[in-house]
Coordinates of N, CA, C and O in Angstrom, one line a residue:
X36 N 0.9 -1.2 0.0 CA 0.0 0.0 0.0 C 0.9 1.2 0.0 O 1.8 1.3 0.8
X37 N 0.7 2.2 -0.8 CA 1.6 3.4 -0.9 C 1.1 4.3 -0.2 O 0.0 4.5 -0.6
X38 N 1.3 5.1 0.7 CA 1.3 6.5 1.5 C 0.3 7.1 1.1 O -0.6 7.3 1.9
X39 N 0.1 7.5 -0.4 CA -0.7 7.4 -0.3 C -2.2 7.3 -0.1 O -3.0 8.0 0.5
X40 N -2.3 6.2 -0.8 CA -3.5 5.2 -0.5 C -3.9 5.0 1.1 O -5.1 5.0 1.6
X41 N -2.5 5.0 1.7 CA -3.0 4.9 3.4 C -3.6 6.0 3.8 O -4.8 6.0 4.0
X42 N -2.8 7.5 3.8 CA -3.6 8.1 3.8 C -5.0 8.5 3.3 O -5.7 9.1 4.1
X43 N -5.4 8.2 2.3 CA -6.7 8.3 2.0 C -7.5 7.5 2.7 O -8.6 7.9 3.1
X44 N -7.0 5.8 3.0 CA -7.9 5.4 3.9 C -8.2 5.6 5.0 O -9.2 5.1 5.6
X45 N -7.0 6.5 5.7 CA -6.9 7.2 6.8 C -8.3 8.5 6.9 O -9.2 8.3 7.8
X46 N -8.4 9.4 6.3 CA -8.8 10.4 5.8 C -10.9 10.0 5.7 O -11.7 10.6 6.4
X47 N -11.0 8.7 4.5 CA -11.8 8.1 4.6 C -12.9 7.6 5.9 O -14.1 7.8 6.1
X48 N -11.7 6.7 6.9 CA -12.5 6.3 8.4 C -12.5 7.0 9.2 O -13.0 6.7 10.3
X49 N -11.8 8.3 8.9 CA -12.3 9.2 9.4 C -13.4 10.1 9.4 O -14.0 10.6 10.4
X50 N -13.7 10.1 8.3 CA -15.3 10.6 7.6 C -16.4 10.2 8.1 O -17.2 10.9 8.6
X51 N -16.3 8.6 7.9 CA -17.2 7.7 7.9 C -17.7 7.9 9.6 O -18.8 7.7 10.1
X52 N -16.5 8.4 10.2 CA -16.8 8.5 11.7 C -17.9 9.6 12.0 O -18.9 9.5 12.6
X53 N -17.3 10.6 11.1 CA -18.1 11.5 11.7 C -19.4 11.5 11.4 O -20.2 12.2 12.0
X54 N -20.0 10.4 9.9 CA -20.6 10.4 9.6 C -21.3 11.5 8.1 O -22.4 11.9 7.8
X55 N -19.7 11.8 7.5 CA -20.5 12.9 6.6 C -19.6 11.9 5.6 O -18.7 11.1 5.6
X56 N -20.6 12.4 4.4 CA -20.8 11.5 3.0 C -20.1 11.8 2.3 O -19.5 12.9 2.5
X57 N -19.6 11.0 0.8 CA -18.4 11.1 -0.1 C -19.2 12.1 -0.9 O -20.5 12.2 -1.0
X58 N -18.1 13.1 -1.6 CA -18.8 13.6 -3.0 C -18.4 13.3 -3.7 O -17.3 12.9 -3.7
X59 N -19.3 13.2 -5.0 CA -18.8 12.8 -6.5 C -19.1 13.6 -7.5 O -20.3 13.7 -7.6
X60 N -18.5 14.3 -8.3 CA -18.8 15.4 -8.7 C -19.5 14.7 -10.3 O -18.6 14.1 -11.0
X61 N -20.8 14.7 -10.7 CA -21.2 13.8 -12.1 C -21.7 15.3 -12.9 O -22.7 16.0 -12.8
X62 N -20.7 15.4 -13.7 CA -21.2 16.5 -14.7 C -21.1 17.8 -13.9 O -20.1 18.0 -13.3
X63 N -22.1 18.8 -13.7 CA -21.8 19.8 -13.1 C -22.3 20.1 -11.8 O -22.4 21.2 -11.3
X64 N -22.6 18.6 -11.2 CA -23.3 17.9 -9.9 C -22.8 17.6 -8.6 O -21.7 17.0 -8.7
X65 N -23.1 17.6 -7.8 CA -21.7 17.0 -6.8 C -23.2 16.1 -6.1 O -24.4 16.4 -5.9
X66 N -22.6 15.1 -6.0 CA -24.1 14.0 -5.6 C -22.8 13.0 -4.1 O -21.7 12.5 -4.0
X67 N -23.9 13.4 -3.3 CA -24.0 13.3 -1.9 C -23.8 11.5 -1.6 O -24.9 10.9 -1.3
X68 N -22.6 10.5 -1.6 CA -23.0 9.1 -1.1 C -23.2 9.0 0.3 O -22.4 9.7 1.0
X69 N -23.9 8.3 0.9 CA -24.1 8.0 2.2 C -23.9 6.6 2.8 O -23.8 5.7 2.0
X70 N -23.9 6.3 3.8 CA -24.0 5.2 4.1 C -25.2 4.6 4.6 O -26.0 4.9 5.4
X71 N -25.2 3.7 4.0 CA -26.9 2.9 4.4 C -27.3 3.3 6.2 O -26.6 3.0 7.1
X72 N -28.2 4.0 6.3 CA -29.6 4.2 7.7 C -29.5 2.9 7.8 O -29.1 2.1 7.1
X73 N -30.1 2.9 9.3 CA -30.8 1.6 9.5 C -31.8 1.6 9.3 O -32.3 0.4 9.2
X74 N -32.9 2.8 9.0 CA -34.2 3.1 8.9 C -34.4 2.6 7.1 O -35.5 2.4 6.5
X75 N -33.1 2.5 6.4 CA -33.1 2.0 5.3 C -32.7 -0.3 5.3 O -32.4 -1.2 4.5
X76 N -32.8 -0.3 6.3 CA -32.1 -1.6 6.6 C -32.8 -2.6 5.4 O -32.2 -3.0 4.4
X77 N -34.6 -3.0 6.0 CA -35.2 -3.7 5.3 C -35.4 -3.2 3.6 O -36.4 -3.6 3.0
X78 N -34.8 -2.5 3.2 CA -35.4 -2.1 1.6 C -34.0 -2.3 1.1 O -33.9 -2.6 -0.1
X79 N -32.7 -2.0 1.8 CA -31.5 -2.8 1.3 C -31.6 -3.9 1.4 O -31.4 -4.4 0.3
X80 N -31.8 -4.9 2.4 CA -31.7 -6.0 2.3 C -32.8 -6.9 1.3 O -32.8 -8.0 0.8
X81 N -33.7 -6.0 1.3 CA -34.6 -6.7 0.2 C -34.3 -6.6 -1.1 O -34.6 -7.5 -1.9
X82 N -33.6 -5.4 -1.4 CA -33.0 -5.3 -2.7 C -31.3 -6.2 -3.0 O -30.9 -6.5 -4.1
X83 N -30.7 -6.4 -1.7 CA -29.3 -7.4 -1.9 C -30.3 -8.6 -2.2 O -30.7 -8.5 -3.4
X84 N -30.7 -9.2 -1.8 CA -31.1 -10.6 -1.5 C -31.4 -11.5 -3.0 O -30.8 -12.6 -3.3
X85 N -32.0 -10.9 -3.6 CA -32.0 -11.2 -5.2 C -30.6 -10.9 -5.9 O -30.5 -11.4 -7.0
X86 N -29.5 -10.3 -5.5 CA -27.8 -9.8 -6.2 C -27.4 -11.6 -5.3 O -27.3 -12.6 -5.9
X87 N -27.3 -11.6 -3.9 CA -26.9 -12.7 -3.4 C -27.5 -14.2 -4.3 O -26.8 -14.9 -5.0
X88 N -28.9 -14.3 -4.1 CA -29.3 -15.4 -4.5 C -29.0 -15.8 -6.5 O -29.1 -16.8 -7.2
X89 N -28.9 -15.0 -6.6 CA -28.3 -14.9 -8.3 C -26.6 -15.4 -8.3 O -26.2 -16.2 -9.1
X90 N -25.6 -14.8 -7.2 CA -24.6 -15.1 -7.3 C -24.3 -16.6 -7.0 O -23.7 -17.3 -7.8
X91 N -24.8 -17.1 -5.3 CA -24.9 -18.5 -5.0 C -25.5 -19.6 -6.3 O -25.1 -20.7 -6.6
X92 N -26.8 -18.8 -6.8 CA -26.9 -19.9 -7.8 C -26.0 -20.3 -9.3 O -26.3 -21.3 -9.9
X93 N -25.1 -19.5 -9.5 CA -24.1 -19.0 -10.8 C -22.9 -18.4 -10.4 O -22.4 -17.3 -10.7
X94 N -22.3 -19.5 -9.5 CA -21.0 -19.2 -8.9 C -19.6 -18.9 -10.1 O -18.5 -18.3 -10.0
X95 N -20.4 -19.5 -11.0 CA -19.0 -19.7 -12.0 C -19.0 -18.5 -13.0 O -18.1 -18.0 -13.6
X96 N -20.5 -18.0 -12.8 CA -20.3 -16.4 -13.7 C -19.3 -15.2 -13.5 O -19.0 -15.2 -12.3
X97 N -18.9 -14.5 -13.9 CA -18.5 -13.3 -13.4 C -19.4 -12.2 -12.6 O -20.4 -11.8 -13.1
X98 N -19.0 -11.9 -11.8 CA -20.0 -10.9 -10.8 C -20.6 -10.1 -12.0 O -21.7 -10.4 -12.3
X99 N -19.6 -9.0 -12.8 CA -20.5 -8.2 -13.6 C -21.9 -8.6 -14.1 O -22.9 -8.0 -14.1
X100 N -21.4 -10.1 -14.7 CA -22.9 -10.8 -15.6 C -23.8 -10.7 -14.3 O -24.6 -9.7 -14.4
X101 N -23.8 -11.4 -13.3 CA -25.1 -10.9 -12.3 C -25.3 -10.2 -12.0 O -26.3 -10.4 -11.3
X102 N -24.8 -9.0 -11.9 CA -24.8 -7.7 -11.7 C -25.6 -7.1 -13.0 O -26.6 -6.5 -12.7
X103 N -25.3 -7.2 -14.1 CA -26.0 -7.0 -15.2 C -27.7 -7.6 -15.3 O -28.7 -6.9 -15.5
X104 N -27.5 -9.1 -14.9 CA -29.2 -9.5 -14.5 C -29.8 -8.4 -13.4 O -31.0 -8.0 -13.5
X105 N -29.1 -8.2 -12.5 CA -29.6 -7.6 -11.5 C -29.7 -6.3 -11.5 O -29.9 -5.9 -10.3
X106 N -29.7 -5.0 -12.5 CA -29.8 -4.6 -12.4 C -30.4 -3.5 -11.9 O -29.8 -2.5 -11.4
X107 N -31.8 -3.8 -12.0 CA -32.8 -3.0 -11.0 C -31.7 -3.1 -9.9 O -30.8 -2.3 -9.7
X108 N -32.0 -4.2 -9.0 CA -31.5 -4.4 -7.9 C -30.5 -3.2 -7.1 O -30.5 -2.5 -6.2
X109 N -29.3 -3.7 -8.5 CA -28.3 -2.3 -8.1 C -28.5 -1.3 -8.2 O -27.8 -0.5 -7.5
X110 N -29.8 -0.7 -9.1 CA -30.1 0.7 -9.0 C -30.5 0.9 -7.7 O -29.9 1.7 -7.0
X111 N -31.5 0.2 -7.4 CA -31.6 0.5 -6.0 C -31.0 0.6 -4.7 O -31.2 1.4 -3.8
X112 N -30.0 -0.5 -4.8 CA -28.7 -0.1 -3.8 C -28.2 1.2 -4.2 O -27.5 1.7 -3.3
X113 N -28.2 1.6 -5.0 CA -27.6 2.8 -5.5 C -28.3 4.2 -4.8 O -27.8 5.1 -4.1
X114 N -29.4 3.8 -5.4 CA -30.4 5.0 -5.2 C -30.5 5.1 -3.7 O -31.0 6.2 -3.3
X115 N -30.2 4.3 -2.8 CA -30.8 4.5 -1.4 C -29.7 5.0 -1.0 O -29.9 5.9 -0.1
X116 N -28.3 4.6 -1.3 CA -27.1 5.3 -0.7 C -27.2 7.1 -1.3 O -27.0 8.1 -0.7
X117 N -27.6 7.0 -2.6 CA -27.0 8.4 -2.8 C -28.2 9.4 -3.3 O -27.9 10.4 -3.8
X118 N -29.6 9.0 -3.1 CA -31.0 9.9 -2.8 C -31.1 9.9 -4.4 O -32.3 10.3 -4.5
X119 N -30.6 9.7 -5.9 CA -30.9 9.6 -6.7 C -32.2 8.8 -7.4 O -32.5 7.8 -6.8
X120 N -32.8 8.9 -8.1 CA -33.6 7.7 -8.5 C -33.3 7.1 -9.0 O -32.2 7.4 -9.6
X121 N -34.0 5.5 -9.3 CA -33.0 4.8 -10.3 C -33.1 5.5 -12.1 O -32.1 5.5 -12.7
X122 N -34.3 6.0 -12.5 CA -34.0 6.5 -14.0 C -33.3 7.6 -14.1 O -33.4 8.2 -15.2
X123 N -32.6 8.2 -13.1 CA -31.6 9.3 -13.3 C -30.6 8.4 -13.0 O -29.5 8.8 -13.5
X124 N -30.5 7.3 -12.4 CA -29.1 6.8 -12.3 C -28.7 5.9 -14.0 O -27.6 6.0 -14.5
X125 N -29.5 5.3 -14.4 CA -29.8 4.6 -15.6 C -29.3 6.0 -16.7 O -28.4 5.8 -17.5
X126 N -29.7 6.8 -16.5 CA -29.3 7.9 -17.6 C -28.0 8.4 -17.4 O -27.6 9.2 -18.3
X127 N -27.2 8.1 -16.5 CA -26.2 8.8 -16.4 C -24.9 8.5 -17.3 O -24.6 7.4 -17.1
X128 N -24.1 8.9 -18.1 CA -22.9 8.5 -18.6 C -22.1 7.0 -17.8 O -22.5 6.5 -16.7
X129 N -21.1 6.6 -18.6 CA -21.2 5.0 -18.2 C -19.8 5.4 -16.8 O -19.7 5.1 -15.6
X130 N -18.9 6.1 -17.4 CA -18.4 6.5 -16.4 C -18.3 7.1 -15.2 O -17.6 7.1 -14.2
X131 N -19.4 7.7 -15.4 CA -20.0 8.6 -13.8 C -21.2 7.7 -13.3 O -21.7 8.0 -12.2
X132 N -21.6 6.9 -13.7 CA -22.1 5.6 -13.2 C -21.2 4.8 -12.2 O -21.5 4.7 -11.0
X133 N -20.2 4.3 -12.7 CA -19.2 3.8 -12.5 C -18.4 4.2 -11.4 O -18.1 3.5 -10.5
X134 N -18.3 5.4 -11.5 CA -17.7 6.4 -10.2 C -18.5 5.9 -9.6 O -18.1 4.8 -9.2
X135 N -19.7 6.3 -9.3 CA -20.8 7.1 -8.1 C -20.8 5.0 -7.8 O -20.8 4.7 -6.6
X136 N -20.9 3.8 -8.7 CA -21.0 3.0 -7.6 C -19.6 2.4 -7.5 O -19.7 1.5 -6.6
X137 N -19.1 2.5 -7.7 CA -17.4 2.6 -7.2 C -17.4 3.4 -5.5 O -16.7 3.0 -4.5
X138 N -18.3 4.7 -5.6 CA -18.8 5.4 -4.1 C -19.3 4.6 -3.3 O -18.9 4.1 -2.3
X139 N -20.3 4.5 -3.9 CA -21.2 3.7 -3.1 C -20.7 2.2 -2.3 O -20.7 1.9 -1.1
X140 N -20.0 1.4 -3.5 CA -19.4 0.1 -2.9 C -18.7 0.3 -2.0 O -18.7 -0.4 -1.1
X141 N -17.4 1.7 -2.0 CA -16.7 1.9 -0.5 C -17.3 2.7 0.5 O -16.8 2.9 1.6
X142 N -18.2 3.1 0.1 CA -19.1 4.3 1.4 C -19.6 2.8 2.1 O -19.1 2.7 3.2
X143 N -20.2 2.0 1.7 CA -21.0 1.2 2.4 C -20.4 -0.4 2.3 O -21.1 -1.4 2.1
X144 N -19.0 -0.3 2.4 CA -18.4 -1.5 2.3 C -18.4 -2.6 3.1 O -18.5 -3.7 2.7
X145 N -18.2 -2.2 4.8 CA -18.4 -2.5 6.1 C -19.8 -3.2 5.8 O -19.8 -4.4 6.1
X146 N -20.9 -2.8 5.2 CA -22.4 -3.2 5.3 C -22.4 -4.4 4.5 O -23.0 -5.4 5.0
X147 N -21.8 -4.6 3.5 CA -21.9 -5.1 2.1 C -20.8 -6.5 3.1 O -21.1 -7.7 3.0
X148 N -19.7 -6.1 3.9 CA -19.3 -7.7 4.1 C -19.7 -8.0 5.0 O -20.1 -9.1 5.1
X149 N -20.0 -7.2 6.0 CA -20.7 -8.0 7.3 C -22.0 -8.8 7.5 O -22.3 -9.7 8.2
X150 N -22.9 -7.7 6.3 CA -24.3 -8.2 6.3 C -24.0 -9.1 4.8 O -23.9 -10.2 5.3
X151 N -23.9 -9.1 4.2 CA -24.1 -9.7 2.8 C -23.2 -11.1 2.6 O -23.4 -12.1 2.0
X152 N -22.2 -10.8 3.4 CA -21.3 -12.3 3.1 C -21.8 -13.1 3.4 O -22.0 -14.0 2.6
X153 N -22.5 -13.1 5.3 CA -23.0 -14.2 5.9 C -24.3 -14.2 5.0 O -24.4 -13.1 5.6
X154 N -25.3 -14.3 4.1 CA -26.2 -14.0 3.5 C -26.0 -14.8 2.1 O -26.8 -15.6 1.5
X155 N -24.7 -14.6 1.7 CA -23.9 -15.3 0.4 C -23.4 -16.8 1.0 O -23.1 -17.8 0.3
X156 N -23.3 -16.8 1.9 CA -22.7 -18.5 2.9 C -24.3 -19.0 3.0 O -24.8 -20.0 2.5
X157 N -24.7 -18.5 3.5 CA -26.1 -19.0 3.8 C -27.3 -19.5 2.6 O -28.1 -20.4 2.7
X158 N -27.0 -18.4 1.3 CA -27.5 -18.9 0.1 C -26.9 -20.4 -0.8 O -27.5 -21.2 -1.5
X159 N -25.1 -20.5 -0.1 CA -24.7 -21.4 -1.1 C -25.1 -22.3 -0.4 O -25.7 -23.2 -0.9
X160 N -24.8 -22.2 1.1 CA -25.2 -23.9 2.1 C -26.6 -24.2 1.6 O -26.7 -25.4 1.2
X161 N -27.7 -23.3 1.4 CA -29.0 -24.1 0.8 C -28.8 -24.3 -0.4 O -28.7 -25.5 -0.6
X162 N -28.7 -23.4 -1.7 CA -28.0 -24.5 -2.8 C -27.7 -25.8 -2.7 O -28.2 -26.7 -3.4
X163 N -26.5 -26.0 -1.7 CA -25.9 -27.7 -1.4 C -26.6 -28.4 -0.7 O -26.4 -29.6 -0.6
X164 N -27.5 -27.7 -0.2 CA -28.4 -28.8 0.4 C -29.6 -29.0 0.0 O -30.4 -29.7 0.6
X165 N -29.9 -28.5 -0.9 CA -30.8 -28.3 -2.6 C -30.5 -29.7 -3.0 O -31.1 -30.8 -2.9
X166 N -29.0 -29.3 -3.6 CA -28.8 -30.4 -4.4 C -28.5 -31.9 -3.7 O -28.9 -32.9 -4.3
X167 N -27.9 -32.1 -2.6 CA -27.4 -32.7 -2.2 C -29.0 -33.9 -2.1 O -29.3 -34.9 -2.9
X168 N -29.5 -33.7 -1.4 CA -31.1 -33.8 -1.5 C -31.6 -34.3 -2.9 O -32.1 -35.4 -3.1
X169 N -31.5 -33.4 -3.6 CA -31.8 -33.7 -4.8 C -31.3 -35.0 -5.4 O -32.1 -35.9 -5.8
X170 N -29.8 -35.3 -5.5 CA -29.0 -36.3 -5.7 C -29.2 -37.5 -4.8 O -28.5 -37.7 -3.8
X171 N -30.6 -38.5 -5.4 CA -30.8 -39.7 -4.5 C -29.8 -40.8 -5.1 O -29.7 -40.9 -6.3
X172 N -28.9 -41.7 -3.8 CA -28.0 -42.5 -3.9 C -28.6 -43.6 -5.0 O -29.6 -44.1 -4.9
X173 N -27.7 -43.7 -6.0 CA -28.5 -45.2 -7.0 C -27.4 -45.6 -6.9 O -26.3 -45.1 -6.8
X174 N -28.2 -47.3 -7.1 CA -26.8 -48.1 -7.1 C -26.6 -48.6 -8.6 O -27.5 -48.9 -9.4
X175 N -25.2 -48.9 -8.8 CA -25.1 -49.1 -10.3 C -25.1 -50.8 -10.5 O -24.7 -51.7 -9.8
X176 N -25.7 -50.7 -11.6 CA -25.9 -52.6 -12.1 C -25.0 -53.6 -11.5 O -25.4 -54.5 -10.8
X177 N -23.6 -53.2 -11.7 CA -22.7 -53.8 -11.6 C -23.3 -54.3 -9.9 O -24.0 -55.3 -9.4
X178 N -22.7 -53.1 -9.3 CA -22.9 -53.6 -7.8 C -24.0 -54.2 -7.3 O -23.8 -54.9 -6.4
X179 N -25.4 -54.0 -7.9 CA -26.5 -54.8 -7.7 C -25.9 -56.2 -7.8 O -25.8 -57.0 -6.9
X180 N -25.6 -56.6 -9.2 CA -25.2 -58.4 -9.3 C -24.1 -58.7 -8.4 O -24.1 -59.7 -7.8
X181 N -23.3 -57.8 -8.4 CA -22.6 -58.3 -7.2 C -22.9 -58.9 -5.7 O -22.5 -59.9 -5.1
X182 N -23.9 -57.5 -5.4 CA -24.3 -58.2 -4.2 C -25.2 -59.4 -4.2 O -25.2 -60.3 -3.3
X183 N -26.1 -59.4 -5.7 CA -27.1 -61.0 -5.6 C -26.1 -61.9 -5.7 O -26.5 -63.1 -5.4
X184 N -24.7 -62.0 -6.1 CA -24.4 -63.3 -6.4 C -23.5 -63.5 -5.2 O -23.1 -64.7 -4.9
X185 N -23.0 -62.5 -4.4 CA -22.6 -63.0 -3.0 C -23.6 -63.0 -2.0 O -23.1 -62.8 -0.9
X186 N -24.8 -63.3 -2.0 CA -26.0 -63.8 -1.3 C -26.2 -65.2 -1.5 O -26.4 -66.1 -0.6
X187 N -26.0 -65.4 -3.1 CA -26.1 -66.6 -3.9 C -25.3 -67.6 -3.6 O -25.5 -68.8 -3.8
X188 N -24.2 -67.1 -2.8 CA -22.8 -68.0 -3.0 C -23.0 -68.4 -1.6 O -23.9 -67.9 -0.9
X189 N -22.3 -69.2 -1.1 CA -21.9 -70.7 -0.1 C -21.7 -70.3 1.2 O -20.5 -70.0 1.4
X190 N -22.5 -70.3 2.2 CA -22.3 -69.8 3.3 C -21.0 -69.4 3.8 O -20.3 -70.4 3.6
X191 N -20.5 -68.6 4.3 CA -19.5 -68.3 5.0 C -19.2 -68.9 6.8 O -19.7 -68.7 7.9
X192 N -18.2 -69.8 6.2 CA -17.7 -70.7 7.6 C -17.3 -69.5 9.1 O -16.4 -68.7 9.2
X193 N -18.2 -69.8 10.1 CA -18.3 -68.6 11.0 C -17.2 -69.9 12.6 O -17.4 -71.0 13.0
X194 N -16.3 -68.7 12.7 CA -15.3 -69.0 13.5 C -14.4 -70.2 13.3 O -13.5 -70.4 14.1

């Protein structure tokens, strides 16, 4: 990490302490990121829960591609961090898009691993226990005749 970088992250948790928001300047705008309220808790988590359950089911995708299905979704994480709507966020240049959730993902990072990870473990464990369930034990031919014909065969001399 270069000096820097530390410093900014220095500079950053310090913010975050006091509680005042990133700016991002989009066009000739300066747009306000915040960090998720708690009074916003249930409307974030209702809006991750579909980004999580998309990623658990399509581990092998690239985040972007579910991120792309999920779009709504992220507008809305979006919009709740930074008071925007989602069709002004949809309209915006791809780059100042980009910025503002580049903001967003570090304004509310702390949220996104503490609440969302355990959330993403808890989606894949039911997945595996989806499938696992799913996948009833069969036994193959072979081993079937096997076992009839050591039934078949000559008692075994005991002691």
């Amino acid at each position: 990490m270069t000096a820097r970088n530390a410093a900014q992250d220095s500079l950053t948790e310090a913010r975050k302490l006091l509680g005042q928001p990133v700016a991002v300047v989009i066009g000739a705008r300066t747009v306000q990121v915040r960090s998720y309220g708690f009074g916003q808790l249930f409307q974030v988590l209702a809006a991750a829960q579909p980004i999580v359950d998309a990623i658990a089911e399509s581990p092998d995708l690239p985040v972007m591609q579910v991120l792309q299905a999920q779009a709504g979704h992220v507008a809305t994480l979006m919009a709740l961090s930074t008071g925007l709507p989602p069709d002004e966020l949809a309209a915006l240049p791809i780059t100042d898009g980009l910025r503002l959730a580049h903001a967003v993902w570090q304004e509310n990072a702390d949220f996104f691993v503490q609440e969302l990870t355990p959330m993403l473990v808890s989606a894949f464990a039911s997945k595996m226990a989806k499938s696992s369930s799913n996948a009833a034990p069969t036994s193959s031919p072979a081993a079937s005749a096997e076992a009839t014909s050591l039934a078949d065969g000559p008692p075994l001399p005991i002691g």
